[in-house]
XYZ file of C-alpha atoms in Angstrom:
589
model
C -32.444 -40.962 31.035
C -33.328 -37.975 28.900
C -31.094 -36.223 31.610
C -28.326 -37.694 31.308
C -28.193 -37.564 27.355
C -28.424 -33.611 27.759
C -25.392 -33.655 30.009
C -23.762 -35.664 27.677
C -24.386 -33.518 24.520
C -23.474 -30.718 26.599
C -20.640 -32.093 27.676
C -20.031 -33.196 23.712
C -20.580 -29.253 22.790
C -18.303 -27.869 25.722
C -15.436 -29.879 24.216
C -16.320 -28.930 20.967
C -15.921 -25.443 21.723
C -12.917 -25.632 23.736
C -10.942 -27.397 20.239
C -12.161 -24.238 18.330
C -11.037 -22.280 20.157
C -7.697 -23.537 20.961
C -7.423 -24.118 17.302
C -8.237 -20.211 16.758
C -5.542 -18.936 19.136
C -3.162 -21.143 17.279
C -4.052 -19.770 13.971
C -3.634 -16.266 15.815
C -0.093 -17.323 16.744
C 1.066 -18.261 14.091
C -0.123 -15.249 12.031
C 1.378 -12.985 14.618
C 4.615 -14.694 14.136
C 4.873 -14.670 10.127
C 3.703 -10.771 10.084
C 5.806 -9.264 12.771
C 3.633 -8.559 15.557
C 5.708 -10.412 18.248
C 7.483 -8.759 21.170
C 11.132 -8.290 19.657
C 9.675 -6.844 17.244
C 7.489 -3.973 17.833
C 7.906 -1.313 20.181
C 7.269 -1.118 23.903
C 4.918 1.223 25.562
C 6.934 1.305 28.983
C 9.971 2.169 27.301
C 8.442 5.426 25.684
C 6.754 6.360 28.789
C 10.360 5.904 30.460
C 11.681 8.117 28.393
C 9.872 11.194 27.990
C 10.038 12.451 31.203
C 13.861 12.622 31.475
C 13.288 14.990 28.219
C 10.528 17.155 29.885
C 7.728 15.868 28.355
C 4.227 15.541 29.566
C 2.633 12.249 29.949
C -0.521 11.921 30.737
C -0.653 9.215 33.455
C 1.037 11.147 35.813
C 0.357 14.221 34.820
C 1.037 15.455 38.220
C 4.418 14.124 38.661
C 5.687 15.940 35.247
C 4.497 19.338 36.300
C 6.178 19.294 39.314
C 9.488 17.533 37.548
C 9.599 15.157 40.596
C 9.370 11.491 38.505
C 9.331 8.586 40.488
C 11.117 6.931 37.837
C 14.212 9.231 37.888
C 16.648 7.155 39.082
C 15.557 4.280 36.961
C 18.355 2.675 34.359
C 16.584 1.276 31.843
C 17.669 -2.604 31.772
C 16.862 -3.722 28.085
C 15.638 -3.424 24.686
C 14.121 -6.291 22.515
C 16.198 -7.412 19.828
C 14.807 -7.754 16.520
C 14.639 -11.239 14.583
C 17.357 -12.070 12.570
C 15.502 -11.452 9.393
C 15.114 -7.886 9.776
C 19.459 -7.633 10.088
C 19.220 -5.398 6.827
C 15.756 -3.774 8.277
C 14.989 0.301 6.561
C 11.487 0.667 8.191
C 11.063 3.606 5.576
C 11.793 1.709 2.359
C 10.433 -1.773 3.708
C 8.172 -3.646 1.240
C 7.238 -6.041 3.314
C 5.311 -3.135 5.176
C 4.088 -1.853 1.983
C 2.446 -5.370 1.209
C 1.087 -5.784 4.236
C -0.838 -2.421 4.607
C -2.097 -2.777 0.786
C -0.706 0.956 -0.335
C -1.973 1.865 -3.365
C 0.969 2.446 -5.511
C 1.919 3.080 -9.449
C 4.698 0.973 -9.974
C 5.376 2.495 -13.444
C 6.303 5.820 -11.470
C 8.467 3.726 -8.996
C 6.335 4.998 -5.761
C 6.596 1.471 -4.177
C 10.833 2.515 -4.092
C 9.960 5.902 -2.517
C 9.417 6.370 1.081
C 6.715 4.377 2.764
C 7.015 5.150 6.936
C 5.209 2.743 9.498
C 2.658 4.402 11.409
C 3.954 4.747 15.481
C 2.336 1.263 16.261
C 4.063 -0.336 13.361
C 7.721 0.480 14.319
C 10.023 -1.935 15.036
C 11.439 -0.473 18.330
C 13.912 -3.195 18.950
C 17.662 -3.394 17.780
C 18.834 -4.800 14.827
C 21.267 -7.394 15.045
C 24.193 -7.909 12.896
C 24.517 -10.678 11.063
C 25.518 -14.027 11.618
C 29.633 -13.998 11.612
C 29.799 -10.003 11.006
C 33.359 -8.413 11.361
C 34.709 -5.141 12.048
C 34.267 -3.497 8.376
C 37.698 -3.209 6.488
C 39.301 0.020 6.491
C 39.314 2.935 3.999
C 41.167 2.960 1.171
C 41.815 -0.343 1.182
C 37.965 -0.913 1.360
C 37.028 0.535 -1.614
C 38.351 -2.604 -3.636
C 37.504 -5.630 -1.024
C 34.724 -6.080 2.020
C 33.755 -8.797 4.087
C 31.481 -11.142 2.824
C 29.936 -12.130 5.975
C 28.830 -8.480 6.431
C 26.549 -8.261 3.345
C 26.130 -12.084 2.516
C 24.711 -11.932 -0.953
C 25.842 -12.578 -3.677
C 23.542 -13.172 -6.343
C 25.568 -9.536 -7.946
C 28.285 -10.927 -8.682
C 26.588 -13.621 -10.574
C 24.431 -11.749 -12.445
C 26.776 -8.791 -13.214
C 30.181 -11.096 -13.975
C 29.877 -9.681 -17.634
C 30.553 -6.221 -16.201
C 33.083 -6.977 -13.360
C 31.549 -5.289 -10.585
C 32.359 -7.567 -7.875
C 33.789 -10.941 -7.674
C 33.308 -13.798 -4.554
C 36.648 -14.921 -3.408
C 36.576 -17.021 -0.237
C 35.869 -15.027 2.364
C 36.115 -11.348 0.451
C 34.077 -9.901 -1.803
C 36.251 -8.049 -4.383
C 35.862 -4.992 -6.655
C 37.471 -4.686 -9.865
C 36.411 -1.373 -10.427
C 34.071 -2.535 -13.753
C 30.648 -1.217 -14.146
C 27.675 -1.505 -16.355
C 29.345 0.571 -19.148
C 33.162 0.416 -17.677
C 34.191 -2.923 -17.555
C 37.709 -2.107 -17.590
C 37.989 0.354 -14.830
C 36.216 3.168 -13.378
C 39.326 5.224 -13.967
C 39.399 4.802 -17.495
C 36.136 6.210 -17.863
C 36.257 9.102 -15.868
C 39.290 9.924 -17.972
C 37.541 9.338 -21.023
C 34.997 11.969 -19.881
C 36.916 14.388 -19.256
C 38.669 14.321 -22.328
C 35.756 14.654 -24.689
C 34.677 17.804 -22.400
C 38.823 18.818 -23.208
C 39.552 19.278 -19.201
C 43.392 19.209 -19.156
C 44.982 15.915 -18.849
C 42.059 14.345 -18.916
C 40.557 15.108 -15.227
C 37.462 15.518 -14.476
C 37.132 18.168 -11.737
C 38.791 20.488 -14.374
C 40.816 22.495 -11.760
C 38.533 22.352 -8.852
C 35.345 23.759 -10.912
C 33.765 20.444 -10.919
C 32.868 19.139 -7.476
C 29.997 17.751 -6.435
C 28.445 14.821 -8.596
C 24.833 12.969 -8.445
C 25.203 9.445 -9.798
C 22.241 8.110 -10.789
C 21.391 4.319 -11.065
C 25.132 3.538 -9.244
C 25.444 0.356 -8.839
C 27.652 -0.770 -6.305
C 29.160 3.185 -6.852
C 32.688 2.512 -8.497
C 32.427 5.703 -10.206
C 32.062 7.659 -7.619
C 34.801 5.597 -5.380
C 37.302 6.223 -7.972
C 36.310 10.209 -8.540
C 37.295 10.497 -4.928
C 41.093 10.761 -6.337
C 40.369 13.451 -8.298
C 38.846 15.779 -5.513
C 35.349 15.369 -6.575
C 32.454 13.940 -4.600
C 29.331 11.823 -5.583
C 26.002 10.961 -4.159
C 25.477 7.586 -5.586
C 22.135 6.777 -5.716
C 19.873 3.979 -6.198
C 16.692 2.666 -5.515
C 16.106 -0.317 -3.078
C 15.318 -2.570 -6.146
C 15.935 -5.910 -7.435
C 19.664 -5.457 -6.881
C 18.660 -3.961 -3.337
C 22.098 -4.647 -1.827
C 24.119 -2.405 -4.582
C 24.104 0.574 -2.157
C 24.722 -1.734 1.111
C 28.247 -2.631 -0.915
C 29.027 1.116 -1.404
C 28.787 2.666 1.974
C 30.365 -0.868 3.359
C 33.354 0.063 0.500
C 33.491 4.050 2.418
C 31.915 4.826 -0.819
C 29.206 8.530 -0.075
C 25.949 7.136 -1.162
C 22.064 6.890 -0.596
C 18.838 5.190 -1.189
C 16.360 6.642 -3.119
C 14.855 6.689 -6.572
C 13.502 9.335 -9.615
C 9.690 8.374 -8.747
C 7.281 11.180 -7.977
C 8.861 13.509 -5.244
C 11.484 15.857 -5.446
C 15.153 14.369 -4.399
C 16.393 15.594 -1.082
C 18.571 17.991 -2.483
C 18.237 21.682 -2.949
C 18.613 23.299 -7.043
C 21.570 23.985 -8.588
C 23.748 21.551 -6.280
C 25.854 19.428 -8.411
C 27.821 20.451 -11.363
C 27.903 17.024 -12.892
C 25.230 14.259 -13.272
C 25.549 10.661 -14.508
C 23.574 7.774 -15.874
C 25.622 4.871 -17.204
C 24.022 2.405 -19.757
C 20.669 4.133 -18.422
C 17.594 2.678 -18.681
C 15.454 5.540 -17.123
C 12.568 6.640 -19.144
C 13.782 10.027 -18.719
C 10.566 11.391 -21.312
C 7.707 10.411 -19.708
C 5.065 12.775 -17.969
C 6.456 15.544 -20.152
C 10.129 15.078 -19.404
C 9.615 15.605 -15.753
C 12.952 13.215 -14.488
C 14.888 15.113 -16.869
C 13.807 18.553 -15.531
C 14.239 16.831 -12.108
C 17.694 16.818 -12.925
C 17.440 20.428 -14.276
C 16.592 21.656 -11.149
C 19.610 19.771 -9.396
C 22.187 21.063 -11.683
C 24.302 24.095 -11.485
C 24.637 26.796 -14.094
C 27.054 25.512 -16.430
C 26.679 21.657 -14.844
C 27.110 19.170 -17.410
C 24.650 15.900 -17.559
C 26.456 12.682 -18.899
C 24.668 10.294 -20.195
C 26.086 7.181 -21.452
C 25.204 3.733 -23.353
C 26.650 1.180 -24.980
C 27.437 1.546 -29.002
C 24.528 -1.120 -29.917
C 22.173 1.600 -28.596
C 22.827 3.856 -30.847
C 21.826 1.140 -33.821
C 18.658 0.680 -32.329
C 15.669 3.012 -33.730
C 13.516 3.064 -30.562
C 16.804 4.467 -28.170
C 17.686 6.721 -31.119
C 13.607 8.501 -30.903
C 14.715 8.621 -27.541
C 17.821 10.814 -28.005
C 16.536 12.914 -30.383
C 13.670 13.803 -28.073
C 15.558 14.362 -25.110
C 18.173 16.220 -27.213
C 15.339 18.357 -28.672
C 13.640 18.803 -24.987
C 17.264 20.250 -23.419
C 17.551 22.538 -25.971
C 14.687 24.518 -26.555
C 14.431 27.865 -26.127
C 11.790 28.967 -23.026
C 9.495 31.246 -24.546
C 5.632 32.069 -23.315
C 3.027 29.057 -24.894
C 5.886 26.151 -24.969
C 6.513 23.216 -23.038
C 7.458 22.439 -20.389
C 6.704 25.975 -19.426
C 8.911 27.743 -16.373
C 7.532 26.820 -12.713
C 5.575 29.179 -11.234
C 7.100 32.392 -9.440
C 5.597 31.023 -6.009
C 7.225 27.889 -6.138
C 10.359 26.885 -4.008
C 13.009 24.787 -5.972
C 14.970 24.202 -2.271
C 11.579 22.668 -0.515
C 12.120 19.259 -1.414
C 10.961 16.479 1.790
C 7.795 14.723 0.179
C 6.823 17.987 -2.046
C 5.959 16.297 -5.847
C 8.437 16.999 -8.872
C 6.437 19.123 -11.413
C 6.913 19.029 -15.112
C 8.238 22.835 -15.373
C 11.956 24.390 -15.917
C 13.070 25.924 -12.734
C 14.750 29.163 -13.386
C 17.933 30.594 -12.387
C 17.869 33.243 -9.411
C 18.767 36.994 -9.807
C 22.123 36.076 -8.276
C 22.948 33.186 -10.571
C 21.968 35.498 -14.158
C 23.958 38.308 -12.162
C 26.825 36.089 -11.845
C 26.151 34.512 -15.178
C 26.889 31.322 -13.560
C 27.204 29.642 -10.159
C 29.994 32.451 -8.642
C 31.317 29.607 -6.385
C 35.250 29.554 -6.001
C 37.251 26.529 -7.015
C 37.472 23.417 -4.899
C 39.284 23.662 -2.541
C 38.777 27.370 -1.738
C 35.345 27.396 -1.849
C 34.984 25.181 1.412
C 35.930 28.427 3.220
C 34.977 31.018 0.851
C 31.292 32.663 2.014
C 29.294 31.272 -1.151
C 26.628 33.840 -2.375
C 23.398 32.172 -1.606
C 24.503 32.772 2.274
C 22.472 36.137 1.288
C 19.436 34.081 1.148
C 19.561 33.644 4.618
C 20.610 36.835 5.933
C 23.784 35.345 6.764
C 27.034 38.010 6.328
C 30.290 36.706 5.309
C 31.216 37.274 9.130
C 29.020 34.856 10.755
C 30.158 32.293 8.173
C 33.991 33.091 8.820
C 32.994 32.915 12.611
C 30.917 29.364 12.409
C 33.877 27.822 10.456
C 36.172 28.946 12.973
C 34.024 27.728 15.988
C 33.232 24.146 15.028
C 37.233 24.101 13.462
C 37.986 24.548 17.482
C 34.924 21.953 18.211
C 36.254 19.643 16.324
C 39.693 19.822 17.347
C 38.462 18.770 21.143
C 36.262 15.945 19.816
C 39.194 14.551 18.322
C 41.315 15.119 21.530
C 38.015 13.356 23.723
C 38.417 10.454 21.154
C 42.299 9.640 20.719
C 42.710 6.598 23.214
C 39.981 4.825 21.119
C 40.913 5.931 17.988
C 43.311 5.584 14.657
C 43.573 7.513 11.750
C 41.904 4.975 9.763
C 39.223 3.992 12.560
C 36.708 5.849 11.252
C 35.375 6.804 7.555
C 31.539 7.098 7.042
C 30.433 10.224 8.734
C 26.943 11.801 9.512
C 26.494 15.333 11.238
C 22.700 14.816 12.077
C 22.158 18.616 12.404
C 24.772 20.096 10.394
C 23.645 23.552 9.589
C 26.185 25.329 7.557
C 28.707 22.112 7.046
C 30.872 23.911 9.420
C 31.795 20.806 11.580
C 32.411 18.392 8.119
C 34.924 21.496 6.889
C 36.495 21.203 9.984
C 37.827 17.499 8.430
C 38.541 18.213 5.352
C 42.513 17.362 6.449
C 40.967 13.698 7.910
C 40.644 10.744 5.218
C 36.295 11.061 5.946
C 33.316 11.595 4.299
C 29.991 13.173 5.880
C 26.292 13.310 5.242
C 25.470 16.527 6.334
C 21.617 16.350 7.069
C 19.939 19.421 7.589
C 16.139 19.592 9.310
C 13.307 19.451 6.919
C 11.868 22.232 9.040
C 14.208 24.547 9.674
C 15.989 27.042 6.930
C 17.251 25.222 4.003
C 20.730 25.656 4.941
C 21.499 22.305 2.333
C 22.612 24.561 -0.580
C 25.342 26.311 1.227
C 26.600 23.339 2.323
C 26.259 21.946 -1.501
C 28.058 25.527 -2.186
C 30.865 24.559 -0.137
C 31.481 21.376 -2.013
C 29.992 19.096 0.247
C 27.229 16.783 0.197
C 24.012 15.745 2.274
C 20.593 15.092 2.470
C 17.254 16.972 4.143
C 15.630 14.600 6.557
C 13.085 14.370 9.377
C 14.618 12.746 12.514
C 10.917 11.462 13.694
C 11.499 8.716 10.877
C 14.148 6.524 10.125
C 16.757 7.146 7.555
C 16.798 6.180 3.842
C 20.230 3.439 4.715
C 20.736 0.465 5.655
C 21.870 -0.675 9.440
C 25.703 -0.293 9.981
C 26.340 2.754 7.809
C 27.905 5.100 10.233
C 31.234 4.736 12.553
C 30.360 8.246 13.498
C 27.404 9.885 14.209
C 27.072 13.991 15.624
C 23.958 15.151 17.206
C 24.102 18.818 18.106
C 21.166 19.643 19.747
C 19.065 16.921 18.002
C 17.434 15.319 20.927
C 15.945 19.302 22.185
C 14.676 19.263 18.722
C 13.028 15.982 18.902
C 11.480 17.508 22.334
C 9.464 20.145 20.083
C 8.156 17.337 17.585
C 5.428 14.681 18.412
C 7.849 11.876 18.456
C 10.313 10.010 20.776
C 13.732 10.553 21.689
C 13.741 6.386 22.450
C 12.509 6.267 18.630
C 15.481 8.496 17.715
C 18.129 6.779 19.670
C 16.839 3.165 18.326
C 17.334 4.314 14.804
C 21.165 6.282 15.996
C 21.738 2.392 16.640
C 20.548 0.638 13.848
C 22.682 2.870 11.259
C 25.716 3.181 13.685
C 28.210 0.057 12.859
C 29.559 -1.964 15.561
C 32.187 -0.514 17.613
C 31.421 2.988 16.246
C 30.609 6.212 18.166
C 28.721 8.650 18.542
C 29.113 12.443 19.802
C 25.935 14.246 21.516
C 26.221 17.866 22.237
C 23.373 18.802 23.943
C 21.818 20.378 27.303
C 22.531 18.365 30.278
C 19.371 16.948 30.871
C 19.837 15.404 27.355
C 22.775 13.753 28.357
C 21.270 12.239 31.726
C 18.900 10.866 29.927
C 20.827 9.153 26.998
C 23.019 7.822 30.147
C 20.131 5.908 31.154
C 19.979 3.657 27.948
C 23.802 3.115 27.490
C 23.022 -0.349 29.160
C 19.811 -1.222 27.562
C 21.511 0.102 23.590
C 24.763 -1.532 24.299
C 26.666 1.459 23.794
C 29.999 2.902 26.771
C 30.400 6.285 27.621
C 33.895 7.557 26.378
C 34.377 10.557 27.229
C 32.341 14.046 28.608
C 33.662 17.152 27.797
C 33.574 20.487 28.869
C 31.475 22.788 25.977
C 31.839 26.123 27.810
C 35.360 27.328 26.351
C 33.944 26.729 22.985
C 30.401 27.431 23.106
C 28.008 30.934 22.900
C 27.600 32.935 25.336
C 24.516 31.906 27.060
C 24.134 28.380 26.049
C 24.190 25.394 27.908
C 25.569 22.684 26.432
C 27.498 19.536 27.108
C 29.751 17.084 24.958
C 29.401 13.011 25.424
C 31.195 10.385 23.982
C 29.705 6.928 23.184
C 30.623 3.698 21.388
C 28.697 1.122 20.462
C 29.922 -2.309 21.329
C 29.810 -5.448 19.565
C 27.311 -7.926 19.930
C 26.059 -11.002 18.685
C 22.734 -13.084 18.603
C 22.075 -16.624 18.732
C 18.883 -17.593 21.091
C 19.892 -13.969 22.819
C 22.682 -11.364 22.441
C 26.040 -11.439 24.579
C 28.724 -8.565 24.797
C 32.438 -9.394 22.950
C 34.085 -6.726 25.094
């Protein structure tokens, strides 16, 4: 008897455990589910270890195989790619605060930090693709974009609501329209640039004032009607804004063919080099641009060219209230000091370098002009347009001669000319309107369009030369970035990307060229393309993952009548084709 009571408590116990236990996996489940740990979602180690032999690399489980570049795995096409779930469609895995919550950064939200860039460690990357959204169209084309979009493309529209005061957008059936209103231009971006320009007395009231105002940084944009409507006048904006409360403003711009960027006056330097813009904005601006010594102000110092003007507008009940008028006497009063020894903010130091700008803090100190700016007594940059050709003086700082400029420009002019003539049976002259040259180096290959209706972020290496501020220089715009993280934009920016060389970069940095081509795709639009000029073995590779990325070759091209002696280079033509999701993804051809 007392037997068979043990076997039945044991018996009792053994199920016992087995609920626990089924009830702990559960819990596990479910947890892994609700914080992104499932398989579309983060990355997969076979697919990195696929890929970096094709590039050369070493890996270390077959160590054997890589030194003697025999791979057993050569003739492998990789056969797919997880897709992400549907709620990361609008997924930027460098400004995602849903990562930021779940690691539990430490972060001073009065200095913004939790809007600066935040990257997920290797384990934590969502190597999958991002899917468009549900009902997503072919974007509307440039210029008659910049007034209407799809709404099914960027489905919110909680800013048109809140904003109807200021008539930035407005819902209407299908379309999402812009007026051209703003926070402090609610009847028409137009109007207001004019007004600008004639309190600074430019003739007939525009604002690039004969080509000697070019390049503008708009700060707080909005949905970047200013800058949309400055395109008319020859003049250029980086619209900016953070990924805030109205996180979708700069989605709407670059879906409009509007240049802009995410990002935010936090801690950190901007990713541009000094004295790049002649013109910066703030409209009905609520930036405290005084605290820590005035160091967003002298943020913008550093930005600004010689002679650059800073606008800084607000609507007339501002200027009856005592608290914003402390605040304009103070700034007033901080701009117009004299620097002399013992006052503040004193002059940075003579070691520091006003170009180094990817994660390096923003100090409270005046940056001062160069030998070649107080010799000049200004900027010495030609007019726009001229100056896009004209050798600007800071090539000196590079050791660059007016030569090799002339010599560049005319190489990728000829470069371009046979991309164009690789992608003219897919192509219209309104196909394609947001541009990025991934490795753009002087801006010689966005010059090379200046005669298309396009706009390009020129993106320049964070560890190579500097070469932003000539491209700034030329009248051109950009950003400095590192290609082993993801870009500060949101998916579907691009209908062109160019990567010259990128991939043999990426083969000298401890990161993956899978990584890189997952990110091409989630800021390449649907149906866009993408031009790799690279060594040969680049392009094998990247022909391996057509399938698995959803992309068709277009077109290879011969680089040897226009490339340098001595290099080995190929040209290949992709486009990305458009797909949709419902329990999986199927190809609209």
């Amino acid at each position: 008897m007392s037997r068979g009571r043990n076997d039945g408590d044991l018996k009792k116990r053994l199920i016992t455990w087995i609920v626990v236990i089924a009830i702990i996996c559960g819990c596990l489940y479910i947890y892994s589910r609700n914080n992104g740990t499932s398989a579309l979602e983060y990355g997969s180690k076979s697919l990195r270890k696929l890929g970096s032999s094709y590039l050369g690399g070493e890996d270390d489980g077959d160590e054997a195989s890589s030194k003697s570049g025999e791979d057993p795995q050569d003739d492998a096409m990789l056969k797919s790619i997880p897709v992400c779930d549907d709620r990361h469609s609008e997924l930027i895995p460098c400004l995602d605060r849903n990562l930021i919550y779940q690691t539990r950064l430490k972060l001073d939200l009065s200095l913004m930090e939790h809007y600066e860039r935040h990257c997920p460690v290797p384990e934590r990357r969502f190597n999958c693709l991002i899917p468009p959204p549900p009902g997503y169209k072919v974007p509307i084309k440039w210029p008659k974009s910049r007034d209407v979009v799809w709404k099914a493309n960027i489905p919110h529209t909680h800013l048109a609501n809140e904003k109807s005061d200021q008539n930035w957008m407005v819902v209407k059936g299908d379309k999402i329209e812009f007026p051209g209103g703003g926070t402090h231009f609610h009847y028409g971006a137009d109007k207001y640039i004019a007004a600008i320009a004639n309190m600074l007395n430019f003739s007939n009231d525009i604002l690039n004032n004969e080509g000697r105002l070019r390049t503008v940084l708009d700060v707080g944009c909005g949905v970047a009607s200013f800058g949309g409507y400055m395109l008319s006048s020859d003049m250029i904006a980086m619209s900016l804004a953070p990924n805030d409360v109205h996180q979708n403003q700069i989605q709407f711009a670059l879906e409009r063919g509007i240049p802009a960027y995410l990002g935010v006056l936090g801690t950190k330097r901007l990713p541009y080099p000094s004295r790049s813009f002649e013109l910066a904005h703030c409209s009905r601006c609520r930036i405290d641009w005084l605290q820590r010594n005035g160091i967003l102000l002298l943020e913008l110092d550093r930005l600004l060219r010689p002679g650059g003007y800073f606008a800084y507008s607000s609507p007339e009940a501002y200027a009856q209230d005592e608290e914003d008028l402390r605040i304009w006497r103070e700034m007033s009063a901080l701009v117009e000091q004299n620097v002399e020894p013992g006052t503040q903010p004193p002059l940075c130091k003579s070691d520091d370098d006003p170009d180094a700008v990817w994660g390096v803090p923003m100090e409270a100190c005046i940056t001062p002009y160069s030998d070649q700016q107080h010799k000049a007594k200004g900027s010495g940059l030609a007019p726009w347009p001229a100056r896009l050709t004209a050798p600007p003086p800071r090539l000196a700082d590079f050791g660059y001669s007016a030569e090799m400029f002339e010599k560049d420009t005319e190489v990728w002019q000829h470069r371009v000319e046979n991309y164009w003539n690789l992608l003219s049976p897919k192509i219209q002259p309104d196909t394609l309107r947001n541009l990025m040259d991934m490795k753009a180096n002087l801006g010689s290959f966005a010059a090379a369009l200046k005669s298309k209706d396009v706009w390009v972020m020129n993106v320049v290496p964070e560890d190579g030369p500097n070469t932003l501020k000539i491209i700034y220089d030329r009248g051109l715009i950009g950003s400095v970035h590192n290609w082993c993280e993801s870009f500060s934009i949101y998916p579907r920016t691009y209908d062109l990307l160019h990567a010259w060389t990128v991939f043999s970069d990426i083969e000298k940095k401890d990161c993956g060229a899978e990584d890189l081509l997952i990110e091409m795709d989630r800021i390449l639009r649907p149906t866009g393309f993408i031009i790799i000029r690279d060594k040969p073995s680049v392009v094998e590779f990247v022909k391996k993952h057509l399938s698995a990325l959803h992309w068709e070759a277009v077109a290879t091209g011969d680089a040897e009548q226009d490339t340098e002696q001595g290099e080995d280079e190929v040209v290949f033509i992709i486009q990305k084709k458009m797909w949709l999701t419902s329990t999986s993804f199927s190809d609209t051809e």
